[in-house]
PDB file of C-alpha atoms in Angstrom:
ATOM      1  CA  ARG A   1       0.000   0.000   0.000  1.00  0.00           C
ATOM      2  CA  GLU A   2       2.848   2.421   0.704  1.00  0.00           C
ATOM      3  CA  GLU A   3       4.040   2.166  -2.912  1.00  0.00           C
ATOM      4  CA  LEU A   4       0.600   3.374  -4.017  1.00  0.00           C
ATOM      5  CA  ARG A   5       0.611   6.337  -1.638  1.00  0.00           C
ATOM      6  CA  HIS A   6       4.058   7.559  -2.734  1.00  0.00           C
ATOM      7  CA  PRO A   7       3.048   8.668  -6.278  1.00  0.00           C
ATOM      8  CA  VAL A   8      -0.043  10.423  -4.960  1.00  0.00           C
ATOM      9  CA  ARG A   9       1.965  12.451  -2.442  1.00  0.00           C
ATOM     10  CA  HIS A  10       4.653  13.358  -4.980  1.00  0.00           C
ATOM     11  CA  THR A  11       2.504  14.131  -8.032  1.00  0.00           C
ATOM     12  CA  PRO A  12       2.598  17.779  -9.125  1.00  0.00           C
ATOM     13  CA  ARG A  13      -0.649  19.615  -8.456  1.00  0.00           C
ATOM     14  CA  ARG A  14      -0.197  22.542 -10.823  1.00  0.00           C
ATOM     15  CA  ARG A  15       1.015  22.977 -14.381  1.00  0.00           C
ATOM     16  CA  ARG A  16       4.668  23.863 -14.492  1.00  0.00           C
ATOM     17  CA  ALA A  17       5.173  23.994 -18.249  1.00  0.00           C
ATOM     18  CA  THR A  18       3.651  22.915 -21.545  1.00  0.00           C
ATOM     19  CA  ILE A  19       5.696  20.568 -23.701  1.00  0.00           C
ATOM     20  CA  GLN A  20       5.105  21.126 -27.414  1.00  0.00           C
ATOM     21  CA  ASP A  21       7.566  18.631 -28.899  1.00  0.00           C
ATOM     22  CA  HIS A  22       4.920  16.193 -30.226  1.00  0.00           C
ATOM     23  CA  THR A  23       2.922  16.584 -33.429  1.00  0.00           C
ATOM     24  CA  ASP A  24      -0.033  14.438 -32.336  1.00  0.00           C
ATOM     25  CA  GLU A  25      -1.959  13.466 -29.206  1.00  0.00           C
ATOM     26  CA  VAL A  26       0.028  12.462 -26.106  1.00  0.00           C
ATOM     27  CA  LEU A  27      -1.405   9.220 -24.749  1.00  0.00           C
ATOM     28  CA  PHE A  28       0.711   8.567 -21.661  1.00  0.00           C
ATOM     29  CA  VAL A  29       3.040  10.513 -19.373  1.00  0.00           C
ATOM     30  CA  THR A  30       5.170   9.130 -16.557  1.00  0.00           C
ATOM     31  CA  PHE A  31       7.787  10.498 -14.180  1.00  0.00           C
ATOM     32  CA  SER A  32      10.855   8.448 -13.296  1.00  0.00           C
ATOM     33  CA  PRO A  33      10.938   7.167  -9.698  1.00  0.00           C
ATOM     34  CA  CYS A  34      13.381   9.957  -8.754  1.00  0.00           C
ATOM     35  CA  GLY A  35      11.053  12.609 -10.241  1.00  0.00           C
ATOM     36  CA  ARG A  36      13.804  14.176 -12.372  1.00  0.00           C
ATOM     37  CA  LEU A  37      12.887  12.617 -15.730  1.00  0.00           C
ATOM     38  CA  LEU A  38       9.612  12.601 -17.635  1.00  0.00           C
ATOM     39  CA  ALA A  39       8.570  10.358 -20.538  1.00  0.00           C
ATOM     40  CA  THR A  40       5.750  11.252 -22.937  1.00  0.00           C
ATOM     41  CA  CYS A  41       4.230   8.700 -25.346  1.00  0.00           C
ATOM     42  CA  SER A  42       2.410   9.986 -28.416  1.00  0.00           C
ATOM     43  CA  ARG A  43       0.405   8.982 -31.472  1.00  0.00           C
ATOM     44  CA  ASP A  44       3.171  10.625 -33.527  1.00  0.00           C
ATOM     45  CA  ARG A  45       5.161   7.399 -32.949  1.00  0.00           C
ATOM     46  CA  ARG A  46       7.640   9.059 -30.623  1.00  0.00           C
ATOM     47  CA  THR A  47       8.521   8.939 -26.937  1.00  0.00           C
ATOM     48  CA  GLY A  48       9.990  12.117 -25.517  1.00  0.00           C
ATOM     49  CA  ILE A  49      12.405  12.017 -22.574  1.00  0.00           C
ATOM     50  CA  PHE A  50      12.702  15.258 -20.617  1.00  0.00           C
ATOM     51  CA  ARG A  51      14.776  16.357 -17.629  1.00  0.00           C
ATOM     52  CA  MET A  52      13.022  18.467 -15.019  1.00  0.00           C
ATOM     53  CA  VAL A  53      15.361  21.377 -14.255  1.00  0.00           C
ATOM     54  CA  ASP A  54      14.837  23.448 -11.089  1.00  0.00           C
ATOM     55  CA  GLY A  55      14.076  27.058 -11.926  1.00  0.00           C
ATOM     56  CA  ALA A  56      13.717  26.445 -15.670  1.00  0.00           C
ATOM     57  CA  ALA A  57      10.594  27.585 -17.501  1.00  0.00           C
ATOM     58  CA  ALA A  58      10.257  24.229 -19.294  1.00  0.00           C
ATOM     59  CA  PRO A  59      11.734  20.724 -19.069  1.00  0.00           C
ATOM     60  CA  GLU A  60      14.908  20.088 -21.068  1.00  0.00           C
ATOM     61  CA  ARG A  61      14.543  17.520 -23.848  1.00  0.00           C
ATOM     62  CA  VAL A  62      17.068  14.718 -23.388  1.00  0.00           C
ATOM     63  CA  ALA A  63      15.953  12.410 -26.220  1.00  0.00           C
ATOM     64  CA  MET A  64      13.172  11.741 -28.683  1.00  0.00           C
ATOM     65  CA  LEU A  65      12.768   8.015 -29.367  1.00  0.00           C
ATOM     66  CA  VAL A  66      11.195   7.154 -32.733  1.00  0.00           C
ATOM     67  CA  HIS A  67       9.107   3.986 -33.123  1.00  0.00           C
ATOM     68  CA  ASP A  68       7.500   2.057 -36.011  1.00  0.00           C
ATOM     69  CA  SER A  69       4.069   2.513 -34.426  1.00  0.00           C
ATOM     70  CA  THR A  70       2.226   4.554 -31.794  1.00  0.00           C
ATOM     71  CA  ALA A  71       3.950   4.815 -28.417  1.00  0.00           C
ATOM     72  CA  LEU A  72       1.315   3.653 -25.924  1.00  0.00           C
ATOM     73  CA  ARG A  73       2.965   3.360 -22.527  1.00  0.00           C
ATOM     74  CA  ALA A  74       6.387   3.650 -20.859  1.00  0.00           C
ATOM     75  CA  HIS A  75       7.885   2.240 -17.658  1.00  0.00           C
ATOM     76  CA  TRP A  76      11.083   3.386 -15.988  1.00  0.00           C
ATOM     77  CA  TRP A  77      13.569   0.855 -14.664  1.00  0.00           C
ATOM     78  CA  PRO A  78      12.985   1.035 -10.891  1.00  0.00           C
ATOM     79  CA  GLU A  79      16.643   1.080  -9.818  1.00  0.00           C
ATOM     80  CA  TYR A  80      18.679   4.284  -9.601  1.00  0.00           C
ATOM     81  CA  PRO A  81      19.889   6.119 -11.706  1.00  0.00           C
ATOM     82  CA  HIS A  82      16.609   5.581 -13.679  1.00  0.00           C
ATOM     83  CA  THR A  83      18.252   5.809 -17.099  1.00  0.00           C
ATOM     84  CA  ARG A  84      16.471   2.801 -18.608  1.00  0.00           C
ATOM     85  CA  ILE A  85      12.950   2.813 -19.941  1.00  0.00           C
ATOM     86  CA  THR A  86      10.717   0.317 -21.729  1.00  0.00           C
ATOM     87  CA  VAL A  87       8.094   1.520 -24.203  1.00  0.00           C
ATOM     88  CA  SER A  88       5.046  -0.427 -25.382  1.00  0.00           C
ATOM     89  CA  THR A  89       3.955   0.369 -28.931  1.00  0.00           C
ATOM     90  CA  GLY A  90       1.009  -0.432 -31.177  1.00  0.00           C
ATOM     91  CA  SER A  91       0.960  -2.756 -34.129  1.00  0.00           C
ATOM     92  CA  PRO A  92       3.819  -2.296 -36.639  1.00  0.00           C
ATOM     93  CA  GLY A  93       1.238  -2.522 -39.460  1.00  0.00           C
ATOM     94  CA  GLU A  94      -0.938   0.338 -38.207  1.00  0.00           C
ATOM     95  CA  HIS A  95      -1.509   3.286 -40.484  1.00  0.00           C
ATOM     96  CA  SER A  96      -0.908   6.858 -39.408  1.00  0.00           C
ATOM     97  CA  ALA A  97      -3.929   9.157 -39.531  1.00  0.00           C
ATOM     98  CA  ALA A  98      -1.689  12.083 -40.536  1.00  0.00           C
TER      99      ALA A  98
END
């Protein structure tokens, strides 16, 4: 039960910045366990990795991972330093609406 309470207590309650690096709908967003990294999964077939920088107006983009299909969900590796991530994607044969 404690592992379920932790994210609730440490989830931001106000908008800090708007990320505009995707060209289509963002389907999933997740913070790393340390709270310093953010992953965004989008219909544009990309997963954005961003570093949360104290005092900065917006997160700093670290990487943009490109996939063969829609990025649906991401999970951070639970052990520090939280530099590994797995991404679930849609069917490789799906067609883009764009």
